[in-house]
XYZ file of N, CA and C in Angstrom:
150
model
N 61.570 -9.529 -153.629
C 62.779 -9.929 -152.903
C 63.139 -11.348 -153.311
N 64.403 -11.569 -153.657
C 64.871 -12.892 -154.075
C 64.993 -13.844 -152.905
N 65.453 -15.046 -153.189
C 65.533 -16.055 -152.135
C 66.570 -15.705 -151.073
N 67.497 -14.812 -151.379
C 68.466 -14.376 -150.375
C 67.897 -13.282 -149.481
N 66.776 -12.726 -149.893
C 66.138 -11.706 -149.082
C 66.830 -10.360 -149.195
N 66.653 -9.546 -148.183
C 67.177 -8.180 -148.186
C 68.707 -8.175 -148.130
N 69.316 -9.212 -147.580
C 70.774 -9.253 -147.426
C 71.500 -9.145 -148.759
N 70.842 -9.523 -149.847
C 71.477 -9.488 -151.160
C 71.573 -8.080 -151.717
N 70.825 -7.140 -151.160
C 70.874 -5.768 -151.626
C 69.908 -5.532 -152.771
N 69.994 -4.336 -153.358
C 69.111 -3.977 -154.462
C 69.537 -4.711 -155.721
N 68.679 -4.656 -156.730
C 69.026 -5.290 -158.008
C 70.296 -4.675 -158.587
N 70.447 -3.371 -158.439
C 71.641 -2.687 -158.957
C 72.901 -3.174 -158.240
N 72.829 -3.306 -156.922
C 73.982 -3.803 -156.157
C 74.310 -5.239 -156.540
N 73.268 -6.045 -156.728
C 73.487 -7.432 -157.122
C 74.168 -7.502 -158.483
N 73.733 -6.650 -159.421
C 74.324 -6.644 -160.760
C 75.793 -6.238 -160.701
N 76.110 -5.213 -159.910
C 77.506 -4.779 -159.775
C 78.368 -5.886 -159.180
N 77.852 -6.539 -158.132
C 78.610 -7.618 -157.500
C 78.795 -8.793 -158.448
N 77.787 -9.083 -159.245
C 77.877 -10.178 -160.203
C 78.940 -9.870 -161.255
N 78.909 -8.659 -161.796
C 79.896 -8.262 -162.803
C 81.303 -8.282 -162.218
N 81.455 -7.809 -160.980
C 82.766 -7.815 -160.324
C 83.257 -9.246 -160.173
N 82.352 -10.144 -159.758
C 82.720 -11.546 -159.583
C 83.135 -12.191 -160.890
N 82.420 -11.897 -161.960
C 82.786 -12.456 -163.264
C 84.161 -11.973 -163.697
N 84.410 -10.662 -163.544
C 85.722 -10.123 -163.919
C 86.829 -10.775 -163.106
N 86.568 -10.977 -161.827
C 87.569 -11.572 -160.940
C 87.901 -12.999 -161.376
N 86.911 -13.722 -161.875
C 87.120 -15.105 -162.311
C 87.739 -15.144 -163.705
N 87.227 -14.326 -164.624
C 87.621 -14.430 -166.026
C 88.936 -13.734 -166.348
N 89.295 -12.674 -165.635
C 90.517 -11.932 -165.955
C 91.769 -12.803 -165.875
N 91.979 -13.590 -164.816
C 93.179 -14.443 -164.794
C 93.181 -15.481 -165.916
N 92.021 -15.988 -166.280
C 91.953 -16.962 -167.372
C 92.377 -16.312 -168.678
N 91.893 -15.088 -168.924
C 92.243 -14.366 -170.141
C 93.729 -14.017 -170.148
N 94.246 -13.562 -169.004
C 95.660 -13.206 -168.908
C 96.548 -14.417 -169.165
N 96.197 -15.564 -168.607
C 97.004 -16.770 -168.795
C 97.006 -17.207 -170.247
N 95.888 -17.037 -170.928
C 95.799 -17.456 -172.322
C 96.680 -16.587 -173.212
N 96.823 -15.319 -172.853
C 97.542 -14.383 -173.704
C 98.973 -14.113 -173.252
N 99.427 -14.798 -172.222
C 100.794 -14.574 -171.766
C 101.685 -15.717 -172.233
N 102.959 -15.572 -171.995
C 103.883 -16.644 -172.363
C 104.431 -16.433 -173.751
N 104.204 -17.381 -174.637
C 104.798 -17.342 -175.976
C 103.979 -16.453 -176.909
N 103.938 -15.154 -176.614
C 103.171 -14.210 -177.417
C 103.693 -14.090 -178.832
N 105.009 -14.153 -179.007
C 105.583 -14.032 -180.340
C 105.110 -15.176 -181.233
N 105.103 -16.389 -180.701
C 104.641 -17.536 -181.478
C 103.186 -17.369 -181.885
N 102.361 -16.883 -180.976
C 100.946 -16.721 -181.274
C 100.728 -15.657 -182.336
N 101.493 -14.565 -182.297
C 101.314 -13.496 -183.276
C 101.779 -13.927 -184.658
N 102.808 -14.755 -184.728
C 103.368 -15.120 -186.024
C 102.653 -16.281 -186.695
N 101.834 -16.998 -185.971
C 101.167 -18.156 -186.562
C 100.335 -17.781 -187.777
N 99.572 -16.708 -187.693
C 98.711 -16.307 -188.802
C 99.502 -15.951 -190.038
N 100.638 -15.303 -189.871
C 101.450 -14.901 -191.017
C 102.078 -16.108 -191.693
N 102.515 -17.071 -190.923
C 103.146 -18.249 -191.505
C 102.151 -19.079 -192.299
N 100.890 -19.127 -191.848
C 99.910 -19.959 -192.533
C 99.489 -19.356 -193.870
N 99.760 -18.053 -194.087
C 99.349 -17.413 -195.335
C 100.363 -17.591 -196.459
N 101.515 -18.151 -196.143
C 102.551 -18.291 -197.173
C 102.286 -19.440 -198.107
């Protein structure tokens, strides 16, 4: 039993909650990075190859 005791649940429940928490934190960061000026971001690679 971890320092949180039985209240934390089984290892499987803890892993699911941890993964859910990470997705909840990281998804908005990823969405913000890829939104907005998408056309500019897609064309940058093509322009640099000329």
